[in-house]
Amino acid sequence: GDSVTQMEGPVTLSEEAFLTINCTYTATGYPSLFWYVQYPGEGLQLLLKATKADDKGSNKGFEATYRKETTSFHLEKGSVQVSDSAVYFCALSPLGSNTGKLIFGQGTTLQVKP
Amino acid sequence: EAGVTQFPSHSVIEKGQTVTLRCDPISGHDNLYWYRRVMGKEIKFLLHFVKESKQDESGMPNNRFLAERTGGTYSTLKVQPAELEDSGVYFCASSQETAWAQETQYFGPGTRLLVL
Protein backbone atom coordinates (compact mmCIF):
# COMPACT_ATOMS: atom_id res chain seq x y z
CA GLY A 1 0.00 0.00 0.00
CA ASP A 2 0.89 3.66 -0.18
CA SER A 3 3.27 4.95 2.47
CA VAL A 4 5.46 7.90 3.48
CA THR A 5 8.82 7.72 5.22
CA GLN A 6 10.40 10.72 6.94
CA MET A 7 13.79 11.12 8.51
CA GLU A 8 13.70 10.52 12.20
CA GLY A 9 14.07 13.39 14.59
CA PRO A 10 14.44 15.33 16.60
CA VAL A 11 16.46 17.72 14.50
CA THR A 12 18.24 20.44 16.46
CA LEU A 13 19.71 23.42 14.62
CA SER A 14 21.08 26.81 15.45
CA GLU A 15 19.29 29.88 14.15
CA GLU A 16 20.15 30.72 10.52
CA ALA A 17 21.28 27.16 9.77
CA PHE A 18 20.19 25.31 6.62
CA LEU A 19 17.39 22.81 7.05
CA THR A 20 16.63 19.62 5.15
CA ILE A 21 14.00 17.13 6.23
CA ASN A 22 13.94 14.08 4.01
CA CYS A 23 10.70 12.53 2.80
CA THR A 24 10.25 9.61 0.43
CA TYR A 25 7.06 7.90 -0.60
CA THR A 26 5.70 4.72 -2.09
CA ALA A 27 2.54 5.04 -4.15
CA THR A 28 0.81 3.96 -7.31
CA GLY A 29 1.07 6.59 -10.00
CA TYR A 30 1.70 10.19 -9.08
CA PRO A 31 -0.02 11.25 -5.88
CA SER A 32 -0.27 14.80 -4.58
CA LEU A 33 2.35 15.59 -1.94
CA PHE A 34 2.09 17.86 1.08
CA TRP A 35 4.04 19.21 4.00
CA TYR A 36 2.02 20.04 7.09
CA VAL A 37 3.41 21.74 10.20
CA GLN A 38 2.19 21.58 13.78
CA TYR A 39 3.32 24.40 16.06
CA PRO A 40 3.16 23.80 19.82
CA GLY A 41 -0.42 23.77 21.08
CA GLU A 42 -1.95 24.13 17.63
CA GLY A 43 -3.45 21.94 14.92
CA LEU A 44 -1.73 20.97 11.70
CA GLN A 45 -1.40 23.65 9.05
CA LEU A 46 -0.64 23.17 5.39
CA LEU A 47 2.87 24.47 4.72
CA LEU A 48 3.15 23.69 1.02
CA LYS A 49 2.06 21.20 -1.60
CA ALA A 50 2.83 19.90 -5.09
CA THR A 51 0.31 18.10 -7.23
CA LYS A 52 2.44 16.86 -10.13
CA ALA A 53 5.95 15.75 -10.86
CA ASP A 54 8.66 18.46 -10.95
CA ASP A 55 6.38 20.99 -9.24
CA LYS A 56 7.97 23.04 -6.50
CA GLY A 57 5.90 24.06 -3.53
CA SER A 58 7.04 27.03 -1.47
CA ASN A 59 5.83 29.05 1.50
CA LYS A 60 7.41 31.08 4.33
CA GLY A 61 10.90 30.40 2.97
CA PHE A 62 10.35 26.65 2.84
CA GLU A 63 10.58 24.74 -0.43
CA ALA A 64 10.05 21.18 -1.61
CA THR A 65 10.28 19.72 -5.12
CA TYR A 66 8.26 16.73 -6.31
CA ARG A 67 10.89 14.30 -7.63
CA LYS A 68 9.27 11.32 -9.33
CA GLU A 69 12.59 9.68 -10.24
CA THR A 70 13.58 9.42 -6.60
CA THR A 71 10.01 9.37 -5.19
CA SER A 72 10.99 12.17 -2.84
CA PHE A 73 9.66 15.47 -1.53
CA HIS A 74 12.38 16.81 0.74
CA LEU A 75 11.67 19.98 2.72
CA GLU A 76 14.34 22.70 2.73
CA LYS A 77 14.85 26.14 4.19
CA GLY A 78 17.94 28.24 3.77
CA SER A 79 17.93 29.96 7.16
CA VAL A 80 15.78 28.70 10.02
CA GLN A 81 14.43 30.83 12.84
CA VAL A 82 13.47 29.97 16.40
CA SER A 83 9.83 30.38 15.37
CA ASP A 84 10.22 27.45 12.94
CA SER A 85 10.43 25.05 15.88
CA ALA A 86 7.57 22.62 15.29
CA VAL A 87 6.69 19.12 14.13
CA TYR A 88 6.74 18.68 10.35
CA PHE A 89 4.68 16.01 8.59
CA CYS A 90 5.08 14.83 5.02
CA ALA A 91 1.91 13.41 3.48
CA LEU A 92 0.44 12.13 0.24
CA SER A 93 -3.03 11.92 -1.22
CA PRO A 94 -3.42 8.89 -3.47
CA LEU A 95 -4.23 9.54 -7.10
CA GLY A 96 -7.59 8.32 -8.28
CA SER A 97 -8.82 7.59 -4.81
CA ASN A 98 -12.49 7.94 -3.95
CA THR A 99 -11.50 9.87 -0.87
CA GLY A 100 -9.22 12.75 0.04
CA LYS A 101 -7.58 10.85 2.86
CA LEU A 102 -4.00 11.78 3.62
CA ILE A 103 -1.28 9.25 4.32
CA PHE A 104 1.28 10.73 6.69
CA GLY A 105 4.84 10.07 7.67
CA GLN A 106 5.72 9.79 11.33
CA GLY A 107 6.63 13.46 11.73
CA THR A 108 9.95 15.17 12.36
CA THR A 109 10.44 17.44 15.36
CA LEU A 110 12.56 20.50 14.64
CA GLN A 111 14.07 22.54 17.44
CA VAL A 112 15.86 25.74 16.56
CA LYS A 113 18.08 27.28 19.21
CA PRO A 114 19.01 30.97 19.33
CA GLU B 1 -13.76 32.89 10.03
CA ALA B 2 -13.56 30.33 12.79
CA GLY B 3 -11.30 27.35 12.25
CA VAL B 4 -11.93 23.72 12.99
CA THR B 5 -12.70 23.24 16.67
CA GLN B 6 -12.56 20.08 18.74
CA PHE B 7 -13.90 19.25 22.16
CA PRO B 8 -12.65 18.28 24.65
CA SER B 9 -9.01 19.24 24.32
CA HIS B 10 -8.03 16.49 26.78
CA SER B 11 -9.79 13.45 28.15
CA VAL B 12 -8.59 10.93 30.70
CA ILE B 13 -10.78 7.86 31.18
CA GLU B 14 -10.50 4.35 32.52
CA LYS B 15 -10.46 1.25 30.41
CA GLY B 16 -13.98 0.13 29.64
CA GLN B 17 -15.51 3.58 29.83
CA THR B 18 -17.07 5.50 26.96
CA VAL B 19 -15.77 8.73 25.48
CA THR B 20 -17.30 10.97 22.83
CA LEU B 21 -15.19 13.42 20.88
CA ARG B 22 -16.71 16.29 18.96
CA CYS B 23 -15.54 18.18 15.90
CA ASP B 24 -17.00 21.36 14.44
CA PRO B 25 -15.69 21.92 10.92
CA ILE B 26 -15.29 25.24 9.17
CA SER B 27 -18.72 26.50 8.15
CA GLY B 28 -19.62 25.41 4.63
CA HIS B 29 -17.10 22.59 4.46
CA ASP B 30 -18.79 19.45 3.22
CA ASN B 31 -15.77 17.20 3.76
CA LEU B 32 -14.88 16.15 7.28
CA TYR B 33 -12.06 13.78 8.21
CA TRP B 34 -10.98 12.04 11.40
CA TYR B 35 -7.36 11.02 11.98
CA ARG B 36 -5.47 9.58 14.94
CA ARG B 37 -1.86 9.77 16.08
CA VAL B 38 -0.80 7.12 18.54
CA MET B 39 2.32 7.46 20.71
CA GLY B 40 4.35 9.72 18.42
CA LYS B 41 3.84 7.51 15.41
CA GLU B 42 2.39 8.54 12.08
CA ILE B 43 -1.01 10.18 11.83
CA LYS B 44 -3.47 7.61 10.52
CA PHE B 45 -6.71 8.20 8.63
CA LEU B 46 -9.89 6.96 10.27
CA LEU B 47 -12.76 8.10 8.08
CA HIS B 48 -14.14 10.69 5.67
CA PHE B 49 -17.60 12.23 5.62
CA VAL B 50 -19.11 14.07 2.70
CA LYS B 51 -21.92 16.01 4.29
CA GLU B 52 -23.69 13.40 6.45
CA SER B 53 -22.58 10.36 4.43
CA LYS B 54 -19.56 8.18 5.14
CA GLN B 55 -17.44 8.33 1.99
CA ASP B 56 -14.64 6.14 3.34
CA GLU B 57 -14.43 4.44 6.73
CA SER B 58 -11.63 2.05 5.85
CA GLY B 59 -9.40 3.37 8.61
CA MET B 60 -11.74 2.71 11.52
CA PRO B 61 -9.87 0.22 13.71
CA ASN B 62 -12.82 -1.84 14.95
CA ASN B 63 -16.48 -1.71 15.89
CA ARG B 64 -15.77 -0.01 19.20
CA PHE B 65 -15.50 3.20 17.20
CA LEU B 66 -18.63 4.93 15.93
CA ALA B 67 -18.61 8.18 13.98
CA GLU B 68 -21.64 10.25 13.13
CA ARG B 69 -22.32 13.50 11.37
CA THR B 70 -25.99 14.23 11.74
CA GLY B 71 -27.22 17.01 9.49
CA GLY B 72 -23.86 17.32 7.82
CA THR B 73 -22.51 19.82 10.32
CA TYR B 74 -20.56 18.76 13.39
CA SER B 75 -19.33 15.22 13.89
CA THR B 76 -18.87 12.97 16.89
CA LEU B 77 -16.54 10.04 17.37
CA LYS B 78 -17.52 7.65 20.14
CA VAL B 79 -15.25 5.00 21.57
CA GLN B 80 -17.11 2.33 23.54
CA PRO B 81 -15.66 0.59 25.45
CA ALA B 82 -12.27 2.30 25.45
CA GLU B 83 -9.10 0.20 25.53
CA LEU B 84 -5.55 1.16 26.48
CA GLU B 85 -4.41 1.16 22.84
CA ASP B 86 -6.97 3.84 21.99
CA SER B 87 -4.84 6.46 23.71
CA GLY B 88 -3.52 9.11 21.37
CA VAL B 89 -4.37 12.39 19.72
CA TYR B 90 -7.49 12.49 17.59
CA PHE B 91 -7.51 15.10 14.86
CA CYS B 92 -10.40 16.37 12.84
CA ALA B 93 -10.01 18.15 9.51
CA SER B 94 -12.37 19.73 7.02
CA SER B 95 -12.28 20.96 3.44
CA GLN B 96 -14.69 22.32 0.87
CA GLU B 97 -13.02 21.14 -2.30
CA THR B 98 -14.21 18.29 -4.46
CA ALA B 99 -10.83 17.62 -6.11
CA TRP B 100 -9.90 15.53 -3.15
CA ALA B 101 -6.40 14.55 -4.21
CA GLN B 102 -5.32 18.19 -4.36
CA GLU B 103 -7.32 19.74 -1.58
CA THR B 104 -6.09 21.59 1.47
CA GLN B 105 -7.44 20.12 4.66
CA TYR B 106 -7.81 22.40 7.69
CA PHE B 107 -7.06 20.69 10.96
CA GLY B 108 -8.30 21.22 14.45
CA PRO B 109 -5.97 21.26 17.49
CA GLY B 110 -6.80 17.67 18.35
CA THR B 111 -8.21 15.86 21.37
CA ARG B 112 -5.66 14.13 23.58
CA LEU B 113 -7.18 10.91 24.87
CA LEU B 114 -5.55 8.90 27.62
CA VAL B 115 -7.06 5.55 28.60
CA LEU B 116 -5.83 4.21 31.93
PDB file of C-alpha atoms in Angstrom, chain A residues 8 22-23 42:
ATOM      1  CA  GLU A   8      13.700  10.520  12.205  1.00  0.00           C
ATOM      2  CA  ASN A  22      13.936  14.080   4.010  1.00  0.00           C
ATOM      3  CA  CYS A  23      10.696  12.527   2.802  1.00  0.00           C
ATOM      4  CA  GLU A  42      -1.950  24.131  17.631  1.00  0.00           C
TER       5      GLU A  42
END
